[in-house]
């Protein structure tokens, strides 16, 4: 706004604490050439912001130039205010967890932003017994109040419980070609219990006998399991040459028969025994999972004394002969 030309001018930007000017020369100045009276120019200073609080901050701008005699001159600083907006507020409206104990699953985080955001990526952090298999999900540009869904793959170990575990969600996005990461958003990830099964029936087996025993198994869960296979844990006094049984698809509340080939030792104590049965199946995500053991009760009964093997058929034959003689 003066009357003379400022030649080969630099504009120098002074910023308050918490700000840093990032020009190509790594200084707080920008070359603008000759400053002609009453001519308006536009200059852009990239500024790194390290303040936590939004609000108005005072900046100062001055010019360094050569006068008509070639002497270096400095203008008086001109103050102006810069308003620092609060960062985008990311809000999580819902979390859908399809993670089950001792299996892999997906977690869907539904979120919005109150400000436009460029090239956003959601980053999830968890701690054992949860493990993130895909920790980042690209969301793209977010418009105000636009709903986005971030999908993550998570594994819950066999030590996980059917509870909700804490996790941190951060959003990384671009501002003036630089990446910015939001403060962590505290969320909870629910781990669902494995499907429970019920064994119905109490088969009997004699001492020393080998036979195929059949029971029924029922799905006590709330979703359909697929490609399910039951496996019985054989312990003394039993052995088995076929300890698994294919179930296939089993809907909630549905019951199917399963069979195992079991042999009881000849010296097995006659009584009821409880054998553990585990079920391996595919959950709703198509991931393999193994159920908690459920008890199958099997009763060992005394074997027939060898003599009875001959006496009983003989007595039956005598009775039949006596009946026929009496009749005829």
CSV table of C-alpha atoms in Angstrom, one decimal:
chain,number,residue,atom,x,y,z
A,1,UNK,CA,0.0,0.0,0.0
A,2,UNK,CA,3.1,2.3,-0.3
A,3,UNK,CA,4.1,4.6,-3.2
A,4,UNK,CA,7.3,2.9,-4.2
A,5,UNK,CA,8.3,-0.5,-5.7
A,6,UNK,CA,9.8,-3.1,-3.3
A,7,UNK,CA,12.3,-5.0,-5.5
A,8,UNK,CA,13.1,-8.7,-5.1
A,9,UNK,CA,10.9,-9.0,-2.1
A,10,UNK,CA,10.6,-11.8,0.4
A,11,UNK,CA,7.6,-12.2,2.6
A,12,UNK,CA,8.5,-13.4,6.1
A,13,UNK,CA,5.8,-15.1,8.3
A,14,UNK,CA,6.2,-15.1,12.0
A,15,UNK,CA,4.1,-17.6,13.8
A,16,UNK,CA,3.3,-18.2,17.5
A,17,UNK,CA,4.4,-21.2,19.6
A,18,UNK,CA,2.9,-24.4,18.4
A,19,UNK,CA,3.2,-23.5,14.7
A,20,UNK,CA,5.9,-24.2,12.2
A,21,UNK,CA,6.2,-22.8,8.6
A,22,UNK,CA,7.3,-25.5,6.2
A,23,UNK,CA,8.4,-23.9,2.9
A,24,UNK,CA,10.6,-25.6,0.3
A,25,UNK,CA,13.7,-23.8,1.7
A,26,UNK,CA,12.7,-24.8,5.2
A,27,UNK,CA,12.5,-21.2,6.3
A,28,UNK,CA,9.6,-19.0,7.2
A,29,UNK,CA,10.0,-16.8,4.1
A,30,UNK,CA,8.7,-16.9,0.6
A,31,UNK,CA,10.1,-15.1,-2.5
A,32,UNK,CA,7.5,-13.0,-4.3
A,33,UNK,CA,9.5,-10.8,-6.6
A,34,UNK,CA,8.7,-7.1,-7.1
A,35,UNK,CA,6.0,-5.6,-4.9
A,36,UNK,CA,4.2,-3.0,-7.0
A,37,UNK,CA,2.1,-0.3,-5.3
A,38,UNK,CA,-1.6,-1.1,-5.0
A,39,UNK,CA,-1.1,-4.5,-6.7
A,40,UNK,CA,-2.5,-7.5,-4.9
A,41,UNK,CA,-0.7,-10.9,-4.8
A,42,UNK,CA,-1.5,-14.2,-3.1
A,43,UNK,CA,1.1,-16.2,-1.2
A,44,UNK,CA,0.5,-19.6,0.4
A,45,UNK,CA,2.6,-20.7,3.4
A,46,UNK,CA,2.3,-24.3,4.5
A,47,UNK,CA,2.1,-24.4,8.2
A,48,UNK,CA,2.4,-27.4,10.6
A,49,UNK,CA,0.1,-27.1,13.5
A,50,UNK,CA,1.0,-28.7,16.9
A,51,UNK,CA,-1.5,-27.0,19.1
A,52,UNK,CA,-4.3,-28.9,20.8
A,53,UNK,CA,-6.9,-26.2,21.2
A,54,UNK,CA,-8.9,-24.6,18.4
A,55,UNK,CA,-9.3,-20.8,18.3
A,56,UNK,CA,-7.8,-17.6,16.9
A,57,UNK,CA,-4.0,-17.2,16.8
A,58,UNK,CA,-2.0,-14.1,15.9
A,59,UNK,CA,0.4,-14.3,12.9
A,60,UNK,CA,2.7,-11.5,11.7
A,61,UNK,CA,3.8,-10.8,8.1
A,62,UNK,CA,6.6,-8.5,7.0
A,63,UNK,CA,8.4,-7.8,3.7
A,64,UNK,CA,12.2,-7.7,3.1
A,65,UNK,CA,13.0,-5.9,-0.2
A,66,UNK,CA,15.4,-3.6,-2.0
A,67,UNK,CA,14.6,0.0,-2.4
A,68,UNK,CA,15.3,2.2,-5.4
A,69,UNK,CA,18.9,2.6,-4.2
A,70,UNK,CA,19.5,-1.1,-3.8
A,71,UNK,CA,19.4,-1.0,0.0
A,72,UNK,CA,17.7,-3.8,2.0
A,73,UNK,CA,14.6,-2.6,3.8
A,74,UNK,CA,12.1,-4.3,6.1
A,75,UNK,CA,8.5,-3.3,6.5
A,76,UNK,CA,6.7,-3.1,9.8
A,77,UNK,CA,5.0,-6.4,10.7
A,78,UNK,CA,1.3,-6.6,9.9
A,79,UNK,CA,-0.7,-8.7,12.3
A,80,UNK,CA,-3.6,-10.9,11.3
A,81,UNK,CA,-5.6,-13.7,12.9
A,82,UNK,CA,-5.7,-17.3,11.9
A,83,UNK,CA,-8.5,-19.4,13.1
A,84,UNK,CA,-7.6,-23.0,13.9
A,85,UNK,CA,-10.6,-25.3,13.5
A,86,UNK,CA,-11.1,-28.4,15.7
A,87,UNK,CA,-10.1,-31.6,14.0
A,88,UNK,CA,-12.7,-33.8,12.5
A,89,UNK,CA,-14.9,-35.5,15.0
A,90,UNK,CA,-15.2,-39.2,14.1
A,91,UNK,CA,-18.2,-40.9,15.7
A,92,UNK,CA,-18.7,-44.7,15.9
A,93,UNK,CA,-22.4,-45.4,15.7
A,94,UNK,CA,-22.3,-49.3,15.8
A,95,UNK,CA,-20.0,-52.2,15.9
A,96,UNK,CA,-21.0,-55.6,14.5
A,97,UNK,CA,-18.8,-58.4,15.7
A,98,UNK,CA,-18.8,-61.9,14.1
A,99,UNK,CA,-15.8,-63.1,16.1
A,100,UNK,CA,-16.1,-66.3,18.1
A,101,UNK,CA,-13.8,-67.9,20.7
A,102,UNK,CA,-10.9,-69.8,19.1
A,103,UNK,CA,-11.7,-68.7,15.6
A,104,UNK,CA,-11.4,-65.9,13.0
A,105,UNK,CA,-14.1,-63.5,12.2
A,106,UNK,CA,-14.9,-60.0,11.0
A,107,UNK,CA,-15.6,-56.8,12.9
A,108,UNK,CA,-17.6,-54.1,11.1
A,109,UNK,CA,-17.2,-50.6,12.5
A,110,UNK,CA,-19.8,-48.1,11.3
A,111,UNK,CA,-18.6,-44.4,11.6
A,112,UNK,CA,-19.2,-40.9,10.4
A,113,UNK,CA,-17.2,-37.6,10.3
A,114,UNK,CA,-18.5,-34.1,10.9
A,115,UNK,CA,-16.0,-32.6,8.4
A,116,UNK,CA,-14.8,-33.5,4.9
A,117,UNK,CA,-11.9,-35.9,5.1
A,118,UNK,CA,-9.6,-36.9,2.2
A,119,UNK,CA,-8.2,-40.4,1.7
A,120,UNK,CA,-9.2,-41.8,5.1
A,121,UNK,CA,-8.0,-45.1,6.4
A,122,UNK,CA,-9.2,-46.7,9.6
A,123,UNK,CA,-6.6,-48.4,11.8
A,124,UNK,CA,-7.5,-50.9,14.5
A,125,UNK,CA,-5.3,-51.9,17.5
A,126,UNK,CA,-6.2,-54.7,19.9
A,127,UNK,CA,-4.4,-56.7,22.5
A,128,UNK,CA,-4.2,-60.5,23.3
A,129,UNK,CA,-6.2,-62.7,23.3
A,130,UNK,CA,-7.4,-60.8,20.2
A,131,UNK,CA,-5.2,-60.5,17.2
A,132,UNK,CA,-5.8,-58.3,14.1
A,133,UNK,CA,-5.2,-60.1,10.8
A,134,UNK,CA,-6.0,-56.9,8.8
A,135,UNK,CA,-5.4,-53.8,10.8
A,136,UNK,CA,-6.1,-51.2,8.2
A,137,UNK,CA,-9.2,-50.5,6.1
A,138,UNK,CA,-9.3,-47.9,3.4
A,139,UNK,CA,-12.4,-45.7,3.5
A,140,UNK,CA,-11.6,-43.1,0.8
A,141,UNK,CA,-13.1,-39.6,1.1
A,142,UNK,CA,-15.6,-38.9,3.8
A,143,UNK,CA,-18.3,-36.2,3.5
A,144,UNK,CA,-19.9,-34.7,6.6
A,145,UNK,CA,-22.3,-37.2,8.2
A,146,UNK,CA,-21.7,-39.8,5.5
A,147,UNK,CA,-21.7,-43.3,6.9
A,148,UNK,CA,-18.7,-45.5,6.2
A,149,UNK,CA,-18.1,-49.1,7.2
A,150,UNK,CA,-14.6,-50.3,8.2
A,151,UNK,CA,-14.1,-54.0,8.1
A,152,UNK,CA,-11.4,-55.8,10.0
A,153,UNK,CA,-10.4,-59.5,10.2
A,154,UNK,CA,-9.7,-60.6,13.8
A,155,UNK,CA,-8.8,-63.8,15.5
A,156,UNK,CA,-9.8,-64.7,19.0
A,157,UNK,CA,-7.5,-67.3,20.6
A,158,UNK,CA,-8.7,-70.3,22.6
A,159,UNK,CA,-7.9,-68.3,25.8
A,160,UNK,CA,-10.5,-65.7,24.8
A,161,UNK,CA,-13.7,-65.4,26.8
A,162,UNK,CA,-17.1,-64.6,25.6
A,163,UNK,CA,-16.9,-60.9,26.7
A,164,UNK,CA,-16.3,-57.5,25.2
A,165,UNK,CA,-12.6,-56.5,24.8
A,166,UNK,CA,-11.3,-52.9,24.5
A,167,UNK,CA,-9.7,-51.7,21.3
A,168,UNK,CA,-8.4,-48.5,19.8
A,169,UNK,CA,-9.6,-47.1,16.4
A,170,UNK,CA,-7.6,-44.3,14.7
A,171,UNK,CA,-8.4,-42.5,11.4
A,172,UNK,CA,-5.5,-41.5,9.2
A,173,UNK,CA,-6.3,-38.9,6.5
A,174,UNK,CA,-4.6,-36.3,4.3
A,175,UNK,CA,-4.4,-32.5,4.9
A,176,UNK,CA,-2.4,-30.5,2.3
A,177,UNK,CA,-0.6,-33.7,1.1
A,178,UNK,CA,0.4,-34.6,4.7
A,179,UNK,CA,-0.9,-37.5,6.7
A,180,UNK,CA,-2.7,-36.8,9.9
A,181,UNK,CA,-3.8,-39.4,12.5
A,182,UNK,CA,-6.7,-38.8,14.8
A,183,UNK,CA,-6.6,-39.5,18.6
A,184,UNK,CA,-7.6,-43.0,19.4
A,185,UNK,CA,-11.3,-43.7,19.7
A,186,UNK,CA,-12.1,-46.3,22.4
A,187,UNK,CA,-14.4,-49.0,21.2
A,188,UNK,CA,-15.3,-52.5,22.4
A,189,UNK,CA,-15.2,-55.8,20.4
A,190,UNK,CA,-17.5,-58.5,21.5
A,191,UNK,CA,-16.3,-62.1,21.3
A,192,UNK,CA,-19.1,-64.5,20.9
A,193,UNK,CA,-19.1,-67.9,22.5
A,194,UNK,CA,-18.6,-71.0,20.5
A,195,UNK,CA,-21.7,-73.1,19.6
A,196,UNK,CA,-22.6,-75.5,22.3
A,197,UNK,CA,-23.9,-79.0,21.6
A,198,UNK,CA,-25.9,-81.5,23.5
A,199,UNK,CA,-25.5,-85.3,23.3
A,200,UNK,CA,-28.7,-87.3,23.8
A,201,UNK,CA,-28.7,-91.0,24.6
A,202,UNK,CA,-26.7,-93.4,26.7
A,203,UNK,CA,-25.6,-96.4,24.7
A,204,UNK,CA,-24.5,-99.7,26.4
A,205,UNK,CA,-21.5,-101.8,25.6
A,206,UNK,CA,-20.4,-105.1,27.2
A,207,UNK,CA,-17.0,-105.8,28.7
A,208,UNK,CA,-14.7,-106.9,25.9
A,209,UNK,CA,-17.2,-106.0,23.2
A,210,UNK,CA,-16.5,-103.9,20.1
A,211,UNK,CA,-19.6,-102.2,18.5
A,212,UNK,CA,-20.9,-99.2,16.8
A,213,UNK,CA,-22.6,-96.9,19.3
A,214,UNK,CA,-25.1,-94.3,18.2
A,215,UNK,CA,-26.3,-91.1,19.9
A,216,UNK,CA,-28.0,-87.9,18.9
A,217,UNK,CA,-26.3,-84.5,18.8
A,218,UNK,CA,-28.2,-81.2,19.0
A,219,UNK,CA,-27.1,-77.7,18.1
A,220,UNK,CA,-27.8,-75.4,21.1
A,221,UNK,CA,-26.4,-72.3,19.3
A,222,UNK,CA,-28.2,-69.5,17.5
A,223,UNK,CA,-26.7,-70.1,14.0
A,224,UNK,CA,-26.3,-72.9,11.5
A,225,UNK,CA,-23.0,-74.8,11.5
A,226,UNK,CA,-21.7,-76.3,8.3
A,227,UNK,CA,-19.3,-79.1,7.4
A,228,UNK,CA,-19.4,-80.2,11.1
A,229,UNK,CA,-17.6,-83.3,12.3
A,230,UNK,CA,-17.8,-84.8,15.8
A,231,UNK,CA,-14.8,-86.4,17.4
A,232,UNK,CA,-14.9,-88.5,20.5
A,233,UNK,CA,-11.9,-88.4,23.0
A,234,UNK,CA,-11.1,-92.0,23.8
A,235,UNK,CA,-9.8,-92.8,27.2
A,236,UNK,CA,-9.2,-95.9,29.2
A,237,UNK,CA,-10.9,-98.4,29.3
A,238,UNK,CA,-12.0,-97.8,25.7
A,239,UNK,CA,-10.3,-97.9,22.3
A,240,UNK,CA,-11.6,-96.9,18.9
A,241,UNK,CA,-10.8,-97.5,15.3
A,242,UNK,CA,-13.3,-94.8,14.2
A,243,UNK,CA,-13.5,-91.9,16.6
A,244,UNK,CA,-15.1,-89.3,14.3
A,245,UNK,CA,-18.5,-88.9,12.8
A,246,UNK,CA,-19.6,-86.5,10.0
A,247,UNK,CA,-22.5,-84.3,10.9
A,248,UNK,CA,-22.7,-81.9,8.0
A,249,UNK,CA,-25.1,-78.9,8.3
A,250,UNK,CA,-26.9,-78.5,11.6
A,251,UNK,CA,-29.4,-75.8,12.2
A,252,UNK,CA,-30.2,-74.2,15.6
A,253,UNK,CA,-32.2,-76.7,17.6
A,254,UNK,CA,-31.7,-79.5,15.0
A,255,UNK,CA,-30.7,-83.0,16.0
A,256,UNK,CA,-28.8,-85.7,14.1
A,257,UNK,CA,-27.5,-89.1,14.8
A,258,UNK,CA,-23.8,-89.7,15.1
A,259,UNK,CA,-22.0,-93.1,15.4
A,260,UNK,CA,-18.6,-94.2,16.7
A,261,UNK,CA,-16.9,-97.6,16.7
A,262,UNK,CA,-15.8,-98.3,20.3
A,263,UNK,CA,-14.3,-101.3,22.1
A,264,UNK,CA,-14.5,-101.8,25.9
A,265,UNK,CA,-11.7,-103.6,27.6
A,266,UNK,CA,-12.6,-107.0,29.0
A,267,UNK,CA,-11.7,-105.9,32.5
A,268,UNK,CA,-13.6,-102.6,32.3
A,269,UNK,CA,-15.5,-101.8,35.4
A,270,UNK,CA,-19.3,-102.0,34.7
A,271,UNK,CA,-20.6,-98.5,35.2
A,272,UNK,CA,-21.3,-95.3,33.3
A,273,UNK,CA,-18.5,-93.3,31.8
A,274,UNK,CA,-18.3,-89.8,30.4
A,275,UNK,CA,-16.4,-89.3,27.2
A,276,UNK,CA,-15.7,-85.8,25.7
A,277,UNK,CA,-17.0,-85.0,22.3
A,278,UNK,CA,-15.7,-82.0,20.3
A,279,UNK,CA,-17.3,-80.6,17.2
A,280,UNK,CA,-15.3,-78.9,14.4
A,281,UNK,CA,-17.4,-76.7,12.2
A,282,UNK,CA,-17.5,-73.7,9.9
A,283,UNK,CA,-19.2,-70.6,11.5
A,284,UNK,CA,-21.2,-67.9,9.7
A,285,UNK,CA,-17.9,-66.4,8.3
A,286,UNK,CA,-16.9,-69.7,6.8
A,287,UNK,CA,-14.1,-69.9,9.3
A,288,UNK,CA,-13.2,-73.2,11.2
A,289,UNK,CA,-14.1,-73.3,14.9
A,290,UNK,CA,-13.9,-76.0,17.5
A,291,UNK,CA,-16.6,-76.3,20.2
A,292,UNK,CA,-16.0,-76.8,23.9
A,293,UNK,CA,-16.2,-80.5,24.8
A,294,UNK,CA,-19.6,-81.9,25.7
A,295,UNK,CA,-20.1,-85.2,27.5
A,296,UNK,CA,-21.3,-88.4,26.0
A,297,UNK,CA,-22.4,-91.0,28.6
A,298,UNK,CA,-21.7,-94.7,27.7
A,299,UNK,CA,-22.5,-97.6,30.0
A,300,UNK,CA,-20.4,-100.6,30.4
A,301,UNK,CA,-22.4,-103.7,31.3
A,302,UNK,CA,-21.0,-107.1,32.5
A,303,UNK,CA,-20.3,-109.6,29.8
A,304,UNK,CA,-22.2,-112.9,29.8
A,305,UNK,CA,-20.4,-115.8,31.5
A,306,UNK,CA,-19.1,-118.2,28.9
A,307,UNK,CA,-21.4,-121.0,30.2
A,308,UNK,CA,-24.4,-118.9,29.5
A,309,UNK,CA,-23.5,-118.8,25.9
A,310,UNK,CA,-24.4,-122.5,25.7
A,311,UNK,CA,-27.0,-122.9,28.6
A,312,UNK,CA,-29.3,-120.1,27.4
A,313,UNK,CA,-29.6,-121.4,23.8
A,314,UNK,CA,-30.0,-125.0,25.2
A,315,UNK,CA,-32.8,-124.0,27.5
A,316,UNK,CA,-34.5,-122.3,24.7
A,317,UNK,CA,-34.2,-125.4,22.6
A,318,UNK,CA,-35.6,-127.6,25.4
A,319,UNK,CA,-38.6,-125.3,25.9
A,320,UNK,CA,-39.3,-125.4,22.2
A,321,UNK,CA,-39.1,-129.2,22.0
A,322,UNK,CA,-41.3,-129.6,25.1
A,323,UNK,CA,-43.9,-127.3,23.6
A,324,UNK,CA,-44.0,-129.2,20.3
A,325,UNK,CA,-44.3,-132.6,22.1
A,326,UNK,CA,-47.1,-131.4,24.2
A,327,UNK,CA,-48.9,-130.0,21.3
A,328,UNK,CA,-48.6,-133.0,19.0
